[in-house]
CSV table of C-alpha atoms in Angstrom, one decimal:
chain,number,residue,atom,x,y,z
A,1,MET,CA,-8.3,5.6,3.5
A,2,GLN,CA,-9.1,3.9,0.3
A,3,THR,CA,-7.0,4.5,-2.8
A,4,LEU,CA,-7.3,3.0,-6.3
A,5,THR,CA,-4.9,0.6,-8.0
A,6,PRO,CA,-4.9,-0.8,-11.5
A,7,CYS,CA,-6.7,-4.0,-10.6
A,8,HIS,CA,-8.6,-3.0,-7.5
A,9,ALA,CA,-12.3,-3.9,-7.1
A,10,MET,CA,-13.1,-0.6,-8.8
A,11,MET,CA,-12.6,-2.6,-11.9
A,12,MET,CA,-16.0,-4.3,-11.3
A,13,ARG,CA,-17.6,-1.0,-12.2
A,14,ALA,CA,-14.9,0.4,-14.4
A,15,MET,CA,-16.7,-0.4,-17.6
A,16,THR,CA,-19.5,1.9,-16.5
A,17,ILE,CA,-17.4,4.9,-15.8
A,18,LYS,CA,-17.8,7.4,-18.6
A,19,LYS,CA,-15.0,9.5,-20.1
A,20,ARG,CA,-15.4,13.2,-19.2
A,21,GLY,CA,-16.4,15.3,-22.2
A,22,GLY,CA,-13.7,17.5,-23.5
A,23,ASP,CA,-10.8,15.5,-22.0
A,24,ASP,CA,-8.2,16.3,-24.6
A,25,TYR,CA,-5.5,14.2,-23.0
A,26,PHE,CA,-7.8,11.1,-23.0
A,27,ASN,CA,-8.6,11.6,-26.6
A,28,ARG,CA,-5.0,12.1,-27.7
A,29,LEU,CA,-3.9,9.1,-25.8
A,30,LEU,CA,-6.7,7.0,-27.2
A,31,SER,CA,-5.7,8.1,-30.7
A,32,HIS,CA,-2.1,7.3,-30.1
A,33,LEU,CA,-3.0,3.8,-28.7
A,34,ASN,CA,-5.1,3.1,-31.7
A,35,GLN,CA,-2.0,3.6,-33.8
A,36,GLN,CA,0.3,1.6,-31.6
A,37,PHE,CA,-1.8,-1.2,-30.2
A,38,LYS,CA,-1.7,-4.5,-32.2
A,39,GLU,CA,-5.3,-5.3,-31.4
A,40,LYS,CA,-8.4,-3.2,-32.3
A,41,ILE,CA,-9.5,-1.1,-29.3
A,42,VAL,CA,-13.2,-1.0,-28.8
A,43,LYS,CA,-13.3,0.9,-25.4
A,44,MET,CA,-11.0,2.6,-23.0
A,45,VAL,CA,-11.9,3.8,-19.5
A,46,THR,CA,-10.0,5.9,-17.0
A,47,ILE,CA,-9.4,4.1,-13.7
A,48,ARG,CA,-7.2,6.7,-12.2
A,49,ASP,CA,-4.3,9.0,-13.2
A,50,ALA,CA,-2.3,7.3,-15.9
A,51,VAL,CA,-4.1,4.0,-15.5
A,52,PHE,CA,-6.6,2.8,-18.0
A,53,LEU,CA,-8.7,-0.2,-18.7
A,54,VAL,CA,-8.5,-1.1,-22.4
A,55,LYS,CA,-10.9,-3.5,-24.1
A,56,THR,CA,-10.1,-4.8,-27.5
A,57,THR,CA,-11.9,-7.2,-29.8
A,58,LYS,CA,-9.9,-10.0,-28.2
A,59,LYS,CA,-9.3,-9.3,-24.5
A,60,THR,CA,-9.2,-6.7,-21.8
A,61,TYR,CA,-6.0,-5.2,-20.5
A,62,ILE,CA,-4.7,-2.5,-18.1
A,63,ILE,CA,-2.5,0.2,-19.4
A,64,LYS,CA,-0.3,2.1,-16.9
A,65,GLY,CA,2.0,5.0,-17.3
A,66,TYR,CA,5.3,5.6,-15.5
A,67,SER,CA,7.5,8.6,-15.1
A,68,SER,CA,10.6,6.9,-16.4
A,69,ASN,CA,11.4,4.0,-18.7
A,70,ARG,CA,13.5,2.5,-15.8
A,71,LYS,CA,10.5,2.2,-13.6
A,72,LEU,CA,8.4,0.6,-16.3
A,73,LYS,CA,11.2,-1.9,-17.1
A,74,LEU,CA,11.6,-2.8,-13.5
A,75,GLN,CA,7.9,-3.6,-13.2
A,76,GLU,CA,8.1,-5.7,-16.3
A,77,VAL,CA,11.1,-7.6,-15.2
A,78,PHE,CA,10.0,-8.1,-11.6
A,79,THR,CA,6.5,-9.4,-12.4
A,80,ALA,CA,8.0,-11.8,-15.0
A,81,THR,CA,10.6,-13.0,-12.5
A,82,LEU,CA,7.8,-13.7,-10.0
A,83,ARG,CA,5.9,-15.8,-12.6
A,84,ASN,CA,9.0,-17.7,-13.6
A,85,GLU,CA,9.8,-18.5,-10.0
A,86,GLY,CA,6.3,-20.0,-9.5
A,87,PHE,CA,4.4,-17.0,-8.0
A,88,THR,CA,1.3,-17.1,-10.2
A,89,LYS,CA,-1.1,-15.1,-8.0
A,90,SER,CA,-0.5,-11.8,-9.8
A,91,TYR,CA,-0.3,-10.3,-13.2
A,92,ILE,CA,2.6,-9.9,-15.7
A,93,TYR,CA,3.3,-7.2,-18.3
A,94,LEU,CA,2.6,-8.0,-21.9
A,95,GLN,CA,5.5,-6.4,-23.8
A,96,ASP,CA,4.5,-7.5,-27.3
A,97,LEU,CA,1.2,-5.7,-27.7
A,98,PHE,CA,2.6,-2.4,-28.7
A,99,LYS,CA,4.1,-2.0,-32.2
A,100,GLU,CA,6.9,0.0,-30.6
A,101,PRO,CA,7.6,1.2,-27.0
A,102,LEU,CA,4.8,3.6,-26.0
A,103,PHE,CA,5.9,7.0,-24.8
A,104,PHE,CA,3.2,9.6,-24.6
A,105,GLU,CA,3.5,13.1,-23.1
A,106,GLY,CA,6.1,12.4,-20.5
A,107,LYS,CA,5.0,8.9,-19.6
A,108,TYR,CA,6.2,5.4,-20.5
A,109,PHE,CA,3.2,3.1,-20.8
A,110,GLY,CA,3.2,-0.6,-20.1
A,111,CYS,CA,0.4,-3.1,-20.7
A,112,MET,CA,-0.5,-5.7,-18.1
A,113,GLU,CA,-2.9,-8.6,-17.7
A,114,TYR,CA,-6.4,-7.8,-16.6
A,115,ILE,CA,-7.5,-9.8,-13.5
A,116,LYS,CA,-11.2,-10.1,-13.6
A,117,PRO,CA,-12.4,-9.4,-10.0
A,118,ASN,CA,-14.8,-11.4,-7.9
A,119,GLU,CA,-18.1,-10.1,-6.7
A,120,ASN,CA,-16.8,-10.6,-3.2
A,121,SER,CA,-13.9,-8.2,-2.8
A,122,PHE,CA,-11.1,-8.6,-0.3
A,123,SER,CA,-11.4,-6.8,3.0
A,124,TYR,CA,-9.6,-6.7,6.3
A,125,ARG,CA,-12.9,-6.9,8.1
A,126,THR,CA,-13.0,-10.7,8.5
A,127,TYR,CA,-10.5,-13.0,10.2
A,128,ASN,CA,-10.5,-15.4,7.3
A,129,ASN,CA,-9.6,-12.6,4.8
A,130,ARG,CA,-6.9,-11.3,7.1
A,131,MET,CA,-5.3,-14.7,7.4
A,132,GLU,CA,-5.6,-15.4,3.7
A,133,GLY,CA,-3.8,-12.1,3.0
A,134,LEU,CA,-1.0,-13.0,5.4
A,135,ASP,CA,-0.6,-16.4,3.9
A,136,LEU,CA,-0.3,-14.9,0.4
A,137,LEU,CA,2.2,-12.3,1.7
A,138,GLU,CA,4.2,-15.1,3.3
A,139,GLU,CA,4.2,-17.0,0.0
A,140,PHE,CA,5.4,-13.8,-1.8
A,141,HIS,CA,8.2,-13.4,0.7
A,142,GLN,CA,9.3,-17.0,0.3
A,143,ILE,CA,9.7,-16.5,-3.4
A,144,THR,CA,11.3,-13.1,-3.2
A,145,ALA,CA,13.8,-14.3,-0.6
A,146,THR,CA,15.4,-16.4,-3.4
A,147,ILE,CA,15.5,-13.6,-5.9
A,148,ALA,CA,16.4,-10.7,-3.6
A,149,PRO,CA,20.1,-11.0,-4.3
A,150,ARG,CA,19.5,-10.5,-8.1
A,151,TYR,CA,17.7,-7.2,-7.3
A,152,LYS,CA,20.0,-5.7,-4.7
A,153,THR,CA,21.5,-3.3,-7.3
A,154,LEU,CA,18.1,-2.3,-8.7
A,155,LEU,CA,16.1,-1.8,-5.5
A,156,SER,CA,16.8,0.4,-2.5
A,157,LEU,CA,17.1,-0.9,1.1
A,158,SER,CA,14.0,-0.2,3.1
A,159,LYS,CA,14.6,2.6,5.6
A,160,ILE,CA,11.4,2.6,7.7
A,161,GLN,CA,12.9,4.6,10.5
A,162,SER,CA,14.1,7.5,8.4
A,163,LYS,CA,10.8,7.4,6.4
A,164,TRP,CA,8.7,7.7,9.5
A,165,THR,CA,11.0,10.4,11.0
A,166,GLU,CA,10.5,12.5,8.0
A,167,ARG,CA,6.7,11.9,8.1
A,168,SER,CA,6.7,13.0,11.8
A,169,THR,CA,8.7,16.1,11.0
A,170,ILE,CA,6.3,17.1,8.3
A,171,PHE,CA,3.4,16.5,10.6
A,172,SER,CA,5.0,18.7,13.3
A,173,ARG,CA,5.6,21.4,10.7
A,174,ASN,CA,2.0,21.3,9.8
A,175,ILE,CA,0.8,22.0,13.3
A,176,PRO,CA,-0.3,25.6,12.6
A,177,MET,CA,-2.7,24.3,10.0
A,178,LEU,CA,-3.7,21.2,11.9
A,179,ARG,CA,-4.9,23.4,14.8
A,180,TYR,CA,-7.8,24.5,12.5
A,181,PHE,CA,-9.1,20.9,12.7
A,182,LEU,CA,-7.7,19.2,15.8
A,183,GLN,CA,-7.3,20.4,19.4
A,184,ASP,CA,-3.8,20.5,20.9
A,185,PRO,CA,-4.3,17.6,23.3
A,186,PHE,CA,-4.9,15.2,20.4
A,187,ILE,CA,-2.0,16.6,18.4
A,188,ASN,CA,0.4,16.5,21.3
A,189,GLU,CA,-0.5,12.9,22.3
A,190,MET,CA,-0.1,11.6,18.8
A,191,LEU,CA,3.3,13.3,18.6
A,192,GLU,CA,4.2,11.7,22.0
A,193,TRP,CA,3.3,8.2,20.5
A,194,ALA,CA,5.5,9.0,17.5
A,195,ASN,CA,8.5,10.2,19.5
A,196,TRP,CA,8.3,7.3,21.9
A,197,SER,CA,8.1,4.9,18.9
A,198,LEU,CA,10.9,6.5,17.0
A,199,ASP,CA,13.2,6.7,20.1
A,200,GLY,CA,12.6,3.0,20.7
A,201,MET,CA,13.2,2.1,17.0
A,202,LYS,CA,16.5,4.0,17.2
A,203,GLU,CA,17.6,1.9,20.2
A,204,THR,CA,16.8,-1.3,18.3
A,205,ASP,CA,17.5,-0.2,14.7
A,206,ASP,CA,19.4,-3.3,13.7
A,207,PHE,CA,16.2,-5.3,13.9
A,208,PHE,CA,14.8,-3.7,10.7
A,209,LEU,CA,18.1,-4.4,8.9
A,210,LYS,CA,18.6,-8.0,9.9
A,211,LYS,CA,19.0,-10.6,7.2
A,212,PRO,CA,17.7,-12.7,5.6
A,213,HIS,CA,16.2,-10.1,3.2
A,214,VAL,CA,13.3,-10.4,0.9
A,215,ILE,CA,11.8,-8.1,-1.7
A,216,LEU,CA,9.2,-6.2,0.3
A,217,HIS,CA,5.9,-5.3,-1.3
A,218,GLY,CA,5.8,-1.9,0.5
A,219,ASP,CA,2.0,-1.2,0.3
A,220,VAL,CA,-0.1,-4.0,1.8
A,221,ALA,CA,-3.3,-2.0,1.8
A,222,HIS,CA,-6.4,-4.1,1.3
A,223,HIS,CA,-6.8,-2.8,-2.3
A,224,ASN,CA,-3.6,-4.5,-3.3
A,225,PHE,CA,-5.1,-7.9,-2.6
A,226,LEU,CA,-7.5,-8.7,-5.4
A,227,ARG,CA,-9.8,-11.7,-5.4
A,228,ASP,CA,-10.3,-12.9,-9.0
A,229,SER,CA,-13.4,-14.3,-10.6
A,230,LYS,CA,-12.5,-17.9,-9.5
A,231,GLY,CA,-12.1,-16.8,-5.9
A,232,ASN,CA,-8.3,-16.9,-5.8
A,233,LEU,CA,-6.5,-14.1,-4.0
A,234,ASN,CA,-3.9,-12.1,-6.0
A,235,LEU,CA,-1.2,-9.7,-4.8
A,236,ILE,CA,-0.9,-6.6,-7.1
A,237,ASP,CA,0.8,-3.2,-7.5
A,238,TYR,CA,4.6,-3.4,-7.0
A,239,ASP,CA,5.4,0.3,-7.4
A,240,LEU,CA,6.9,0.5,-3.8
A,241,ILE,CA,9.0,-2.6,-3.7
A,242,SER,CA,12.3,-2.5,-1.8
A,243,ILE,CA,14.7,-4.9,0.0
A,244,GLY,CA,14.6,-5.7,3.7
A,245,PRO,CA,13.5,-8.2,6.3
A,246,GLU,CA,10.0,-9.5,5.9
A,247,CYS,CA,9.0,-8.1,9.3
A,248,ILE,CA,8.6,-4.6,7.6
A,249,ASP,CA,5.7,-5.8,5.4
A,250,ILE,CA,4.3,-7.7,8.4
A,251,LEU,CA,4.4,-4.6,10.5
A,252,GLN,CA,2.6,-2.6,7.9
A,253,TYR,CA,0.0,-5.4,7.5
A,254,ALA,CA,-0.5,-5.3,11.3
A,255,ASN,CA,-1.0,-1.5,11.2
A,256,ARG,CA,-3.5,-1.9,8.4
A,257,ILE,CA,-5.7,-4.5,10.2
A,258,LEU,CA,-5.6,-2.9,13.7
A,259,PRO,CA,-8.6,-0.6,13.1
A,260,PHE,CA,-10.6,-3.7,12.2
A,261,VAL,CA,-9.8,-5.5,15.4
A,262,ASP,CA,-10.5,-2.5,17.7
A,263,TRP,CA,-6.8,-2.0,18.3
A,264,SER,CA,-6.7,-5.2,20.3
A,265,TYR,CA,-3.2,-6.5,21.1
A,266,GLU,CA,-4.7,-9.9,22.1
A,267,TYR,CA,-6.6,-10.2,18.8
A,268,LEU,CA,-3.5,-9.2,16.8
A,269,SER,CA,-1.7,-12.1,18.4
A,270,LYS,CA,-4.1,-14.5,16.8
A,271,HIS,CA,-2.5,-14.0,13.5
A,272,LYS,CA,0.4,-16.4,13.4
A,273,GLN,CA,2.7,-14.4,11.1
A,274,ILE,CA,2.3,-11.4,13.4
A,275,GLN,CA,2.4,-13.3,16.7
A,276,LYS,CA,6.0,-14.4,16.2
A,277,TYR,CA,7.1,-10.8,16.3
A,278,LEU,CA,5.2,-9.7,19.4
A,279,ASN,CA,8.1,-10.5,21.7
A,280,GLU,CA,10.5,-8.2,19.7
A,281,GLU,CA,10.9,-4.8,21.3
A,282,ALA,CA,11.6,-3.1,18.0
A,283,PHE,CA,8.4,-4.4,16.4
A,284,LEU,CA,6.4,-3.3,19.4
A,285,TYR,CA,7.9,0.2,19.4
A,286,ALA,CA,7.1,0.5,15.7
A,287,LEU,CA,3.4,-0.6,16.2
A,288,ALA,CA,2.9,2.5,18.2
A,289,PHE,CA,3.8,4.9,15.4
A,290,PRO,CA,0.6,6.6,14.0
A,291,ALA,CA,1.8,6.2,10.4
A,292,ASP,CA,-1.7,6.2,8.9
A,293,ILE,CA,-2.8,9.4,10.6
A,294,PHE,CA,0.4,11.3,9.8
A,295,ARG,CA,0.3,10.1,6.2
A,296,GLU,CA,-3.2,11.3,5.6
A,297,TRP,CA,-3.0,14.6,7.3
A,298,ASN,CA,0.3,15.4,5.5
A,299,ARG,CA,-1.3,14.5,2.2
A,300,LEU,CA,-4.4,16.5,2.9
A,301,ILE,CA,-2.4,19.6,3.6
A,302,ARG,CA,0.2,19.0,0.8
A,303,GLU,CA,-2.6,18.6,-1.8
A,304,ASN,CA,-4.7,21.4,-0.3
A,305,THR,CA,-7.7,19.2,-0.2
A,306,ASN,CA,-8.8,20.1,3.3
A,307,THR,CA,-11.7,22.0,1.7
A,308,ASP,CA,-13.0,18.7,0.2
A,309,SER,CA,-15.6,17.8,2.8
A,310,TYR,CA,-15.5,14.1,1.9
A,311,LYS,CA,-11.7,13.7,2.3
A,312,TYR,CA,-11.6,15.9,5.3
A,313,LYS,CA,-14.3,13.8,7.0
A,314,GLN,CA,-12.4,10.6,6.2
A,315,VAL,CA,-9.2,11.9,7.8
A,316,ILE,CA,-11.1,13.2,10.9
A,317,GLU,CA,-12.8,9.8,11.3
A,318,LEU,CA,-9.4,8.0,11.0
A,319,THR,CA,-7.9,10.3,13.6
A,320,LEU,CA,-10.7,10.5,16.2
A,321,ASP,CA,-13.1,7.6,15.9
A,322,GLN,CA,-10.7,5.1,17.5
A,323,PHE,CA,-8.4,7.5,19.3
A,324,TYR,CA,-9.1,6.2,22.8
A,325,LEU,CA,-8.7,2.6,21.6
A,326,ARG,CA,-5.3,3.5,20.1
A,327,ARG,CA,-4.3,5.1,23.4
A,328,GLN,CA,-5.1,1.8,25.2
A,329,PHE,CA,-3.2,-0.1,22.6
A,330,VAL,CA,-0.1,2.1,23.0
A,331,LYS,CA,-0.3,1.6,26.8
A,332,LYS,CA,-0.4,-2.1,26.2
A,333,LEU,CA,2.7,-1.9,24.1
A,334,LYS,CA,4.5,0.1,26.7
A,335,ASP,CA,3.6,-2.4,29.4
A,336,LYS,CA,4.7,-5.3,27.2
A,337,ILE,CA,8.1,-3.7,26.5
A,338,SER,CA,8.6,-2.9,30.1
A,339,LYS,CA,8.1,-6.6,31.0
A,340,LEU,CA,10.5,-7.6,28.2
A,341,LYS,CA,13.2,-5.3,29.5
A,342,GLN,CA,12.8,-6.8,33.0
A,343,HIS,CA,13.8,-10.1,31.6
């Protein structure tokens, strides 16, 4: 499912989005910004919750709010560190544009560079885009491997197994509600995939802890890869960074692209950064976990948006449109692991 980020392709149309009439919060924030911003604001547009595009007489920026000053400062420092270490394919925060630190109604706001998007946005639909994204992620990991020791007291260690165990538990708890939308055979089979996956990950849990560690991006969805106006690909949105082996980001990337390659194990192996992990039992077990399906159903029920026909249709399509292809893929994983165990 598509979500929005500060610099996603939605920015291509952000300037046409109109502020809703009567939005008191928007008006109060704009008034506050006018007092605190060092440049004259000529337009402000809501991109998503607590994220705004701000155009001044000089430049365009992105303003983003955080729930704590610590989270904001971490983003400011991390993006600056990336830039200083030579990773230029992203944004940095501009800390000198406010007259004083901007705190407004419970949020701490930071100002970042605006990356003007390309007309041709990034998508996982093409092989060239998928490889370009992997190459950029690899470059990101090479840089963050050198700086990870500096951040070990600031960032948590990635715990993918416990995260997915919790997600599976919540999904199971939601079964009474899920039965209004899905038949039991589908629910039961997805839970079987999840249990098999988690049991296998538990057997091989040291794989997802092995060093060397990097700083993981944590959310390699397509919308966090932004092609700029010059055609260069940028990596954005570091809200979910953590520390761990690079394979965790690569695993998530593989999960993201599988729907675009018809859940083909063979096609997945054509991506060199993924291929090197396809003889690792732990990685194969993890590929079977229906992380996307569980995430979206849990969110739909948690946010009580199942009555939203558009969102409901999206989650149903995610679950059922490629269900039988997923089943074949899981079988392929089981066969592959069985062969690895025999050796």
